Short mmCIF file of C-alpha atoms and ligand atoms in Angstrom, two decimals:
data_model
loop_
_atom_site.label_atom_id
_atom_site.label_comp_id
_atom_site.label_asym_id
_atom_site.label_seq_id
_atom_site.Cartn_x
_atom_site.Cartn_y
_atom_site.Cartn_z
CA MET A 30 -26.39 49.50 -24.06
CA ASN A 31 -23.55 48.97 -26.42
CA THR A 32 -22.46 52.57 -25.96
CA ILE A 33 -22.83 52.43 -22.26
CA THR A 34 -20.89 49.25 -21.97
CA ARG A 35 -18.15 50.48 -24.17
CA ARG A 36 -18.03 53.74 -22.25
CA GLY A 37 -18.04 51.94 -18.99
CA LEU A 38 -15.21 49.78 -20.07
CA LEU A 39 -13.32 52.76 -21.36
CA ILE A 40 -13.51 54.67 -18.21
CA GLY A 41 -12.72 51.99 -15.73
CA GLY A 42 -15.34 49.38 -15.19
CA LEU A 43 -17.94 51.98 -14.30
CA GLY A 44 -20.68 50.04 -12.58
CA ALA A 45 -19.99 47.00 -14.64
CA ALA A 46 -19.12 44.33 -12.09
CA GLY A 47 -16.71 41.81 -13.29
CA THR A 48 -15.34 43.88 -16.06
CA VAL A 49 -12.08 45.71 -16.21
CA GLY A 50 -11.72 49.28 -17.19
CA LEU A 51 -9.02 48.72 -19.72
CA GLY A 52 -8.94 46.77 -22.90
CA ALA A 53 -12.08 48.47 -23.89
CA TYR A 54 -13.19 46.19 -26.63
CA ALA A 55 -12.31 42.96 -25.01
CA ALA A 56 -15.56 41.53 -23.73
CA THR A 57 -14.28 40.85 -20.24
CA GLN A 58 -16.67 38.69 -18.25
CA GLY A 59 -16.96 36.58 -15.25
CA SER A 60 -14.09 34.25 -14.68
CA SER A 61 -11.59 35.82 -17.06
CA PRO A 62 -7.99 35.51 -15.78
CA SER A 63 -7.75 39.35 -15.77
CA THR A 64 -11.01 39.95 -13.88
CA PRO A 65 -10.08 42.82 -11.57
CA LYS A 66 -10.20 42.90 -7.82
CA GLY A 67 -12.18 45.47 -6.13
CA PRO A 68 -13.79 47.58 -4.95
CA PHE A 69 -10.49 48.92 -3.59
CA GLY A 70 -11.72 51.72 -1.38
CA ALA A 71 -9.27 54.33 -0.20
CA PRO A 72 -5.63 53.52 -0.45
CA THR A 73 -3.89 52.32 2.76
CA PRO A 74 -2.36 55.50 4.25
CA VAL A 75 1.36 55.26 4.56
CA SER A 76 3.73 57.63 6.41
CA PRO A 77 7.07 58.93 5.44
CA ASP A 78 10.00 57.30 7.28
CA ARG A 79 11.80 59.42 9.85
CA GLY A 80 13.88 61.98 8.09
CA GLN A 81 12.32 61.40 4.77
CA ALA A 82 11.42 64.65 3.00
CA VAL A 83 7.79 65.04 2.01
CA VAL A 84 6.70 66.64 -1.27
CA THR A 85 3.02 67.54 -1.19
CA LYS A 86 0.95 68.64 -4.17
CA THR A 87 -2.65 68.85 -5.31
CA LEU A 88 -3.42 68.27 -8.94
CA THR A 89 -6.71 69.38 -10.25
CA ALA A 90 -7.83 67.55 -13.38
CA LYS A 91 -10.36 69.75 -15.19
CA PRO A 92 -11.61 70.96 -18.52
CA ILE A 93 -9.50 73.80 -19.83
CA THR A 94 -8.75 75.52 -23.11
CA LEU A 95 -5.43 75.50 -24.86
CA ASP A 96 -4.29 78.24 -27.26
CA LEU A 97 -2.65 76.66 -30.33
CA ALA A 98 -1.13 79.68 -31.99
CA GLY A 99 -4.41 81.64 -31.97
CA ARG A 100 -6.76 78.65 -32.25
CA THR A 101 -8.42 77.86 -28.97
CA VAL A 102 -9.24 74.23 -28.35
CA SER A 103 -11.12 72.63 -25.45
CA THR A 104 -9.32 69.91 -23.62
CA TRP A 105 -8.68 68.39 -20.19
CA GLY A 106 -5.57 69.24 -18.20
CA TYR A 107 -3.94 69.30 -14.78
CA GLY A 108 -4.26 72.85 -13.55
CA ASP A 109 -4.54 75.53 -16.18
CA ALA A 110 -1.89 74.64 -18.67
CA VAL A 111 -0.62 71.94 -20.95
CA PRO A 112 1.68 70.27 -19.97
CA GLY A 113 0.45 70.35 -16.30
CA PRO A 114 2.76 71.60 -13.53
CA LEU A 115 6.23 70.22 -13.17
CA LEU A 116 6.42 67.90 -10.21
CA ARG A 117 9.96 67.61 -8.76
CA ALA A 118 11.49 65.82 -5.79
CA ASN A 119 14.72 64.20 -4.68
CA ALA A 120 15.33 60.53 -5.04
CA GLY A 121 14.09 58.87 -1.82
CA ASP A 122 11.54 61.59 -1.09
CA PHE A 123 7.98 60.77 -0.08
CA LEU A 124 5.41 62.15 -2.46
CA ARG A 125 1.93 62.84 -1.38
CA VAL A 126 -0.15 63.98 -4.34
CA THR A 127 -3.83 64.55 -4.16
CA LEU A 128 -5.73 64.13 -7.39
CA ASP A 129 -8.87 66.39 -7.35
CA ASN A 130 -11.08 65.15 -10.18
CA GLN A 131 -13.07 68.03 -11.67
CA LEU A 132 -13.49 66.23 -14.96
CA PRO A 133 -16.89 65.05 -16.16
CA ASP A 134 -15.31 61.55 -16.31
CA GLU A 135 -13.56 59.12 -14.14
CA THR A 136 -9.78 59.30 -14.04
CA THR A 137 -6.56 58.21 -12.28
CA ILE A 138 -2.91 59.18 -12.30
CA HIS A 139 -0.18 56.81 -13.33
CA TRP A 140 3.41 57.80 -12.39
CA HIS A 141 5.11 56.54 -15.51
CA GLY A 142 8.44 54.79 -14.88
CA ILE A 143 8.50 55.14 -11.14
CA ARG A 144 9.10 51.92 -9.15
CA LEU A 145 6.44 52.76 -6.56
CA ARG A 146 4.16 50.82 -4.30
CA ASN A 147 1.35 49.12 -6.12
CA GLN A 148 -1.54 51.06 -4.60
CA ALA A 149 -0.15 54.33 -6.09
CA ASP A 150 0.22 53.00 -9.62
CA GLY A 151 -3.04 54.45 -10.89
CA VAL A 152 -4.44 51.49 -12.87
CA PRO A 153 -8.23 51.27 -12.38
CA GLY A 154 -9.48 47.78 -11.75
CA MET A 155 -6.01 46.62 -10.89
CA THR A 156 -4.59 48.90 -8.23
CA GLN A 157 -7.48 51.24 -7.37
CA ASP A 158 -11.04 52.19 -8.12
CA PRO A 159 -11.32 54.91 -10.78
CA VAL A 160 -11.67 58.31 -9.18
CA LYS A 161 -15.17 59.61 -9.80
CA PRO A 162 -16.02 63.17 -10.86
CA ASP A 163 -15.78 65.50 -7.85
CA ALA A 164 -13.93 62.87 -5.88
CA SER A 165 -10.29 62.79 -4.99
CA TYR A 166 -7.51 60.18 -4.36
CA VAL A 167 -4.27 60.53 -2.49
CA TYR A 168 -1.18 58.97 -4.13
CA GLU A 169 1.51 58.37 -1.58
CA PHE A 170 4.72 56.78 -2.59
CA THR A 171 8.53 56.96 -2.41
CA ALA A 172 10.34 57.75 -5.61
CA PRO A 173 13.48 55.61 -5.35
CA ASP A 174 15.35 56.41 -8.62
CA PRO A 175 16.50 59.75 -9.97
CA GLY A 176 15.52 60.53 -13.52
CA THR A 177 13.11 62.08 -15.95
CA TYR A 178 9.57 60.78 -15.71
CA PHE A 179 5.99 61.97 -16.36
CA PHE A 180 2.55 61.27 -15.15
CA HIS A 181 -0.72 60.79 -16.96
CA PRO A 182 -4.21 59.15 -16.47
CA HIS A 183 -4.54 55.40 -16.94
CA VAL A 184 -8.16 55.55 -18.07
CA GLY A 185 -9.30 55.17 -21.56
CA VAL A 186 -7.46 57.39 -24.07
CA GLN A 187 -7.36 60.40 -21.73
CA LEU A 188 -3.62 60.54 -22.11
CA ASP A 189 -4.29 61.97 -25.64
CA ARG A 190 -5.89 65.02 -24.04
CA GLY A 191 -3.78 67.58 -22.21
CA LEU A 192 -3.52 65.34 -19.11
CA TYR A 193 0.16 64.93 -18.75
CA ALA A 194 3.05 66.68 -16.91
CA PRO A 195 6.72 66.11 -16.27
CA LEU A 196 8.00 64.48 -13.04
CA ILE A 197 11.66 64.96 -12.35
CA ILE A 198 13.42 63.11 -9.62
CA ASP A 199 16.74 64.65 -8.78
CA ASP A 200 19.73 62.87 -7.48
CA PRO A 201 20.95 64.84 -4.44
CA LYS A 202 24.27 63.28 -4.90
CA GLU A 203 24.72 64.13 -8.55
CA PRO A 204 26.25 67.54 -8.89
CA GLY A 205 24.88 68.04 -12.34
CA ASP A 206 27.65 69.18 -14.60
CA TYR A 207 25.64 71.66 -16.52
CA ASP A 208 24.62 75.36 -16.46
CA THR A 209 20.98 75.02 -17.10
CA GLU A 210 18.30 72.55 -17.78
CA TRP A 211 15.17 72.41 -20.02
CA VAL A 212 12.36 69.95 -19.89
CA LEU A 213 10.80 69.34 -23.27
CA VAL A 214 7.51 67.53 -23.45
CA LEU A 215 6.61 66.20 -26.92
CA ASP A 216 3.02 65.56 -27.90
CA ASP A 217 0.73 64.84 -30.83
CA TRP A 218 -2.43 66.88 -30.64
CA ILE A 219 -5.97 66.35 -31.92
CA ASP A 220 -8.26 67.01 -28.97
CA GLY A 221 -10.75 69.84 -29.48
CA THR A 222 -9.93 70.25 -33.17
CA GLY A 223 -13.36 68.82 -34.23
CA THR A 224 -12.91 65.53 -32.50
CA THR A 225 -11.88 63.98 -29.19
CA PRO A 226 -9.51 61.02 -28.45
CA GLU A 227 -12.55 58.90 -27.59
CA GLN A 228 -14.08 59.57 -31.08
CA VAL A 229 -10.79 58.82 -32.71
CA LEU A 230 -10.68 55.45 -30.95
CA ASP A 231 -14.17 54.73 -31.95
CA GLU A 232 -13.31 55.48 -35.61
CA LEU A 233 -10.27 53.25 -35.48
CA VAL A 234 -12.22 50.37 -34.02
CA ALA A 235 -14.99 50.94 -36.51
CA ASN A 236 -12.47 50.74 -39.28
CA ASP A 237 -13.94 53.90 -40.64
CA SER A 238 -11.22 54.74 -43.10
CA GLY A 239 -13.34 57.55 -44.59
CA SER A 240 -13.15 59.70 -41.51
CA GLY A 241 -13.74 62.85 -43.47
CA GLY A 242 -10.41 64.39 -42.71
CA MET A 243 -11.38 65.23 -39.21
CA GLY A 244 -8.45 63.28 -37.82
CA GLY A 245 -8.66 59.52 -37.53
CA MET A 246 -6.79 57.13 -39.77
CA ASP A 247 -3.39 58.04 -40.84
CA HIS A 248 -3.60 56.01 -44.05
CA GLY A 249 -5.85 56.20 -46.98
CA GLU A 250 -5.04 52.53 -47.62
CA MET A 251 -6.18 50.22 -44.90
CA ASP A 252 -4.45 46.89 -45.31
CA GLY A 253 -2.32 46.86 -42.25
CA MET A 254 -0.10 44.08 -43.52
CA SER A 255 0.81 45.67 -46.78
CA ARG A 256 2.14 48.89 -45.36
CA GLY A 257 5.80 48.33 -45.35
CA THR A 258 8.73 50.34 -44.21
CA THR A 259 8.99 53.77 -45.73
CA ASP A 260 12.03 55.99 -45.71
CA GLU A 261 9.93 58.44 -43.72
CA ALA A 262 9.45 55.80 -40.92
CA GLY A 263 13.13 54.89 -40.83
CA PRO A 264 13.51 51.49 -39.10
CA TRP A 265 10.03 51.61 -37.59
CA GLY A 266 7.85 50.21 -40.41
CA ASP A 267 4.35 51.48 -39.93
CA ALA A 268 4.67 53.94 -37.13
CA GLY A 269 1.25 55.40 -36.30
CA ASP A 270 -2.50 55.20 -36.84
CA VAL A 271 -3.82 58.70 -36.28
CA THR A 272 -3.57 61.82 -38.33
CA TYR A 273 -2.72 64.69 -36.01
CA PRO A 274 -3.20 68.30 -37.00
CA TYR A 275 -0.53 69.52 -34.52
CA PHE A 276 2.64 68.38 -32.87
CA LEU A 277 3.75 70.26 -29.76
CA ILE A 278 6.66 70.93 -27.51
CA ASN A 279 5.52 72.07 -24.09
CA GLY A 280 2.03 72.60 -25.32
CA ARG A 281 2.95 74.88 -28.16
CA PRO A 282 2.90 74.45 -31.92
CA PRO A 283 5.70 75.79 -34.15
CA ALA A 284 3.75 78.92 -35.01
CA ASP A 285 3.89 79.99 -31.28
CA LEU A 286 6.92 78.08 -30.19
CA GLU A 287 8.82 78.29 -26.90
CA THR A 288 12.14 80.05 -27.05
CA LEU A 289 14.87 78.92 -24.63
CA THR A 290 17.49 81.56 -24.01
CA ALA A 291 21.03 81.00 -22.82
CA LYS A 292 24.56 82.09 -23.47
CA PRO A 293 26.90 80.67 -26.06
CA GLY A 294 29.19 77.98 -24.55
CA GLN A 295 26.75 77.10 -21.81
CA LYS A 296 26.16 73.51 -21.13
CA VAL A 297 22.46 72.52 -21.03
CA ARG A 298 20.76 69.40 -19.88
CA LEU A 299 17.78 68.73 -22.11
CA ARG A 300 15.21 66.28 -20.68
CA PHE A 301 12.98 64.98 -23.35
CA ILE A 302 9.69 63.28 -22.64
CA ASN A 303 7.43 61.82 -25.36
CA ALA A 304 3.88 62.21 -23.99
CA ALA A 305 2.40 61.54 -27.47
CA SER A 306 -0.20 58.80 -27.82
CA ASP A 307 0.61 57.63 -31.35
CA THR A 308 3.75 59.33 -32.49
CA ILE A 309 7.45 58.40 -32.47
CA PHE A 310 9.64 61.45 -33.01
CA ALA A 311 13.04 61.94 -34.46
CA VAL A 312 14.69 64.69 -32.43
CA ALA A 313 17.52 67.08 -33.50
CA LEU A 314 19.04 70.35 -32.46
CA GLY A 315 20.13 72.37 -35.50
CA GLY A 316 23.80 73.12 -35.51
CA HIS A 317 24.63 70.75 -32.69
CA ARG A 318 25.39 67.20 -31.81
CA MET A 319 23.80 66.00 -28.61
CA THR A 320 25.32 63.64 -26.02
CA ILE A 321 22.73 61.30 -24.72
CA THR A 322 23.28 60.69 -20.96
CA HIS A 323 20.13 59.01 -19.68
CA SER A 324 17.44 56.73 -21.01
CA ASP A 325 14.13 56.38 -19.10
CA GLY A 326 15.91 57.98 -16.08
CA PHE A 327 18.89 55.63 -15.95
CA PRO A 328 22.40 56.75 -16.87
CA VAL A 329 23.91 55.41 -20.10
CA GLN A 330 27.41 55.57 -21.40
CA PRO A 331 27.43 59.11 -22.85
CA THR A 332 26.83 58.74 -26.61
CA GLU A 333 27.12 61.55 -29.07
CA THR A 334 24.65 61.64 -31.91
CA ASP A 335 23.12 63.98 -34.50
CA ALA A 336 19.57 62.96 -33.62
CA PHE A 337 17.67 60.25 -31.87
CA TYR A 338 14.33 58.53 -31.94
CA ILE A 339 11.92 58.79 -28.96
CA GLY A 340 8.91 56.49 -28.71
CA MET A 341 5.74 57.13 -26.79
CA GLY A 342 6.52 56.92 -23.09
CA GLU A 343 10.26 57.03 -23.51
CA ARG A 344 12.48 59.73 -21.94
CA TYR A 345 15.99 60.70 -22.96
CA ASP A 346 18.32 63.24 -21.36
CA ALA A 347 20.97 64.90 -23.49
CA ILE A 348 23.77 67.40 -22.79
CA VAL A 349 24.66 70.00 -25.36
CA THR A 350 27.21 72.82 -25.37
CA LEU A 351 25.48 75.65 -27.02
CA GLY A 352 26.82 77.52 -30.10
CA ASP A 353 26.31 81.20 -30.85
CA GLY A 354 23.04 81.97 -32.65
CA VAL A 355 19.48 80.82 -33.05
CA PHE A 356 18.87 77.11 -33.35
CA PRO A 357 15.76 75.08 -34.12
CA LEU A 358 15.05 72.14 -31.83
CA VAL A 359 12.92 69.88 -33.99
CA ALA A 360 10.86 66.78 -33.13
CA LYS A 361 9.84 65.28 -36.47
CA PRO A 362 6.94 62.78 -36.35
CA VAL A 363 8.09 59.58 -37.73
CA GLY A 364 6.19 58.17 -40.67
CA LYS A 365 3.60 60.95 -40.67
CA THR A 366 3.07 63.17 -43.64
CA SER A 367 0.75 65.85 -42.33
CA GLY A 368 0.53 68.03 -39.25
CA GLY A 369 4.02 69.47 -39.62
CA GLN A 370 6.42 68.94 -36.81
CA ALA A 371 7.08 69.91 -33.17
CA MET A 372 9.57 72.64 -32.58
CA ALA A 373 11.25 74.91 -29.98
CA LEU A 374 13.98 77.49 -30.44
CA ILE A 375 17.21 77.94 -28.63
CA ARG A 376 18.62 81.39 -28.78
CA THR A 377 22.11 82.33 -27.58
CA GLY A 378 22.78 85.21 -29.95
CA SER A 379 21.34 87.32 -32.71
CA GLY A 380 19.88 86.00 -35.86
CA SER A 381 16.45 85.37 -37.25
CA ALA A 382 14.38 82.46 -36.32
CA PRO A 383 14.08 79.55 -38.74
CA GLY A 384 10.59 78.91 -40.06
CA GLU A 385 8.06 76.33 -38.96
CA GLY A 386 9.38 73.82 -41.40
CA ALA A 387 12.95 74.01 -40.26
CA ASN A 388 14.79 70.88 -41.24
CA PRO A 389 18.05 70.66 -39.46
CA ARG A 390 20.60 68.63 -41.42
CA GLU A 391 21.27 66.60 -38.25
CA LEU A 392 18.01 64.79 -38.98
CA SER A 393 19.63 63.21 -41.98
CA GLY A 394 22.69 62.33 -39.95
CA LYS A 395 23.04 59.55 -37.42
CA VAL A 396 19.65 59.03 -35.78
CA LEU A 397 20.27 57.00 -32.66
CA ILE A 398 18.03 54.14 -31.63
CA GLY A 399 17.65 54.24 -27.90
CA SER A 400 17.89 50.46 -27.36
CA ASP A 401 21.46 50.61 -28.84
CA LEU A 402 22.63 52.74 -25.95
CA ARG A 403 24.88 51.06 -23.29
CA PRO A 404 24.31 51.33 -19.58
CA THR A 405 26.78 52.65 -17.17
CA GLN A 406 28.14 50.02 -14.82
CA ALA A 407 26.10 51.42 -11.88
CA ALA A 408 22.88 51.26 -13.94
CA LYS A 409 23.16 47.57 -14.61
CA LEU A 410 21.16 44.89 -12.78
CA PRO A 411 23.43 42.68 -10.78
CA SER A 412 24.42 39.76 -12.93
CA ARG A 413 22.36 36.67 -12.25
CA THR A 414 20.70 34.03 -14.32
CA ALA A 415 16.90 34.10 -14.71
CA ASP A 416 14.89 31.98 -12.25
CA ALA A 417 11.83 31.97 -14.54
CA THR A 418 11.20 32.63 -18.21
CA THR A 419 7.94 33.74 -19.87
CA ARG A 420 6.86 34.67 -23.27
CA LEU A 421 5.24 37.94 -24.35
CA THR A 422 4.06 38.26 -27.95
CA LEU A 423 2.75 41.48 -29.36
CA THR A 424 -0.10 40.54 -31.63
CA GLY A 425 -2.80 42.17 -33.67
CA SER A 426 -3.57 44.20 -36.72
CA MET A 427 -4.90 47.46 -38.05
CA GLN A 428 -7.82 45.81 -39.75
CA PRO A 429 -9.67 44.77 -37.80
CA TYR A 430 -8.31 47.22 -35.27
CA ALA A 431 -7.61 44.49 -32.77
CA TRP A 432 -4.42 44.57 -30.77
CA GLY A 433 -3.39 42.08 -28.10
CA MET A 434 -0.68 40.30 -26.16
CA ASN A 435 -0.06 36.57 -26.34
CA GLY A 436 -2.76 36.31 -29.04
CA ALA A 437 -5.65 37.88 -27.17
CA PRO A 438 -6.79 41.22 -25.99
CA PHE A 439 -6.45 42.29 -22.38
CA GLY A 440 -9.10 40.57 -20.37
CA GLU A 441 -8.83 37.44 -22.44
CA ASN A 442 -5.11 36.84 -22.13
CA GLU A 443 -3.49 34.97 -19.23
CA PRO A 444 -1.57 37.26 -16.90
CA LEU A 445 2.17 36.72 -16.72
CA THR A 446 3.19 35.53 -13.26
CA VAL A 447 6.23 35.87 -11.18
CA GLN A 448 7.26 35.00 -7.61
CA ALA A 449 8.67 37.70 -5.38
CA GLY A 450 12.45 37.54 -5.42
CA GLN A 451 12.76 36.01 -8.84
CA ARG A 452 14.71 37.33 -11.75
CA LEU A 453 12.18 37.03 -14.55
CA ARG A 454 13.19 36.84 -18.22
CA ILE A 455 10.41 37.93 -20.61
CA ASN A 456 11.05 36.89 -24.15
CA ALA A 457 9.16 39.64 -25.93
CA THR A 458 8.50 39.48 -29.71
CA ASN A 459 6.60 41.89 -31.84
CA MET A 460 4.61 39.78 -34.29
CA THR A 461 2.91 42.69 -35.97
CA MET A 462 3.80 45.07 -38.81
CA MET A 463 3.77 48.08 -36.58
CA THR A 464 6.24 49.45 -34.07
CA HIS A 465 5.04 49.37 -30.47
CA PRO A 466 6.62 50.90 -27.34
CA LEU A 467 6.57 48.20 -24.76
CA HIS A 468 6.05 49.55 -21.21
CA VAL A 469 6.28 47.77 -17.88
CA HIS A 470 4.82 49.17 -14.68
CA GLY A 471 6.46 49.13 -11.31
CA HIS A 472 9.80 47.77 -12.48
CA THR A 473 12.66 48.78 -14.69
CA PHE A 474 13.86 46.02 -17.09
CA ALA A 475 17.25 45.34 -18.59
CA LEU A 476 17.79 44.69 -22.28
CA PRO A 477 20.38 42.01 -23.07
CA SER A 478 23.02 44.81 -23.23
CA GLY A 479 22.09 45.64 -19.63
CA LEU A 480 20.43 48.92 -20.68
CA ARG A 481 17.81 49.76 -18.14
CA LYS A 482 14.47 50.97 -19.49
CA ASP A 483 10.84 50.90 -18.66
CA THR A 484 9.68 51.58 -22.25
CA VAL A 485 11.33 50.16 -25.30
CA LEU A 486 10.45 50.59 -28.99
CA MET A 487 9.97 47.27 -30.72
CA ALA A 488 10.10 47.41 -34.51
CA PRO A 489 7.97 44.95 -36.58
CA MET A 490 9.20 41.35 -35.94
CA GLN A 491 11.81 42.49 -33.41
CA SER A 492 12.49 40.45 -30.30
CA PHE A 493 14.06 41.36 -26.95
CA ALA A 494 14.81 39.21 -23.93
CA ILE A 495 14.15 41.58 -21.17
CA ASP A 496 15.07 40.82 -17.55
CA LEU A 497 13.45 42.22 -14.48
CA ASP A 498 13.88 41.67 -10.76
CA ALA A 499 10.58 40.85 -9.04
CA ASP A 500 11.11 43.09 -6.08
CA ASN A 501 7.81 45.05 -6.02
CA THR A 502 4.82 42.91 -5.06
CA GLY A 503 1.49 43.57 -6.63
CA ASP A 504 -0.45 43.38 -9.85
CA TRP A 505 1.15 45.37 -12.66
CA MET A 506 0.40 46.40 -16.24
CA ILE A 507 2.53 45.61 -19.21
CA HIS A 508 1.30 47.26 -22.30
CA CYS A 509 1.95 49.05 -25.55
CA HIS A 510 2.32 52.80 -24.96
CA ASN A 511 0.46 53.63 -28.15
CA ILE A 512 -2.64 54.53 -26.08
CA TYR A 513 -4.99 53.47 -28.92
CA HIS A 514 -3.35 50.05 -29.15
CA ALA A 515 -3.48 49.69 -25.38
CA GLU A 516 -7.16 50.60 -25.25
CA ALA A 517 -7.89 48.22 -28.08
CA GLY A 518 -6.45 45.38 -25.97
CA MET A 519 -2.57 45.50 -26.22
CA MET A 520 -2.00 44.98 -22.54
CA ILE A 521 -1.35 42.13 -20.15
CA ALA A 522 -1.12 41.77 -16.49
CA LEU A 523 1.99 40.80 -14.41
CA LYS A 524 1.01 39.18 -11.22
CA TYR A 525 3.01 38.19 -8.22
CA THR A 526 1.99 34.71 -7.15
CA THR A 527 3.38 34.77 -3.66
CU1 C2O B 618 2.69 55.64 -19.27
CU2 C2O B 618 0.72 52.17 -18.33
O1 C2O B 618 1.62 53.92 -18.81
CU1 CU B 619 1.25 49.36 -30.15
#
């Protein structure tokens, strides 16, 4: 029963009336403030406006295999590859995406970062029923803002399988001052290597520090509070929980890396997406400085840097003018000592490829922290004082593996509330000794600098006052984008009260 209950909770309140399918280990019962609505039934069909372009796609979620430099692992993906197929549209387009669930488990799709209508947000128990095996669900929404996004399930720890793919929303009015563009999806990989993400979560929750080297805990030493900042982790204190055997760019490990070919002097737009579940990366391109132009889709004042950090769920766009030669593009996992790194290659000329351990000196230069970026004028929220203020505290520990928000796991914490039309200030504080990427659904928030983001890395004990305009009615998730933390309870609801 325990297994069934836990499983049911993990995969979306399967048959367990009055429980919610997230916050797996929170015993969500009866009158809890987060008790989900439902059943939801089919989404209300919506039609595109006159003249609105329609982008139609079917995504089949199914078991597949992935070739990791000669080692074949079983996983789940969208279509036949990891990452899944690129989905691309213009800002303002109407997307109609059918999820065909051929997995042996329930699933959903969440369109990470898109300010879309609530019924398309993909949160089981909150915006829809989970999609059962052999069933399908039609996601219909308008994508209002150009930018780099991605999509993934919002069920259990399925994100840590191969279920993710880039979503690019183009600005038809932006000429795009570059010659070519590459999308780089970063990931940490463990699925099919002798364990699954669900087993990893079970081990974390069971506090099984002796996980036999088959993945699991990243630290031999288990006292969450005593693990301080290391040089490896830079400003992030304790950065991750799980030991991954591989780190990937576009589904490929360094031993079988992707090579991007261009001409010297060409200007390239690099779109970075961190689809990892438990890994912050420091990213650098050997022999180059990068100019960061966008954060989570929104334009920033162009900022040149040697390298930058990217947390789980964050996206950054950079422009580089390519030199002549062969250059390693390295994403180094922050605070992790095994599993190597993620890597791709940019080739514009002759030369031999650097090895799997390539360590561009840019990584020891200036490593930019995304929240230090400044917004462009156009990307700012209109200036306005907050109508309402609320508190959001990130709480919890490694041992026991119990993460929460406002002192309790999801299902036991009170939802944050807002009235439509308000400017809401959320005073967020990370009261833990780990770094957490804080993610808000359905809205983009502004940091005190005005920087617009939907996911922000919060270092241990760091605070941010984040502002959002309540212009998208519904029930929304706010959570840590470490998928293991989220599943262990580090989530809270944001509800519109009128
Ligand atoms: Cu990409 Cu609720 O998350
Ligand atoms: Cu977290």
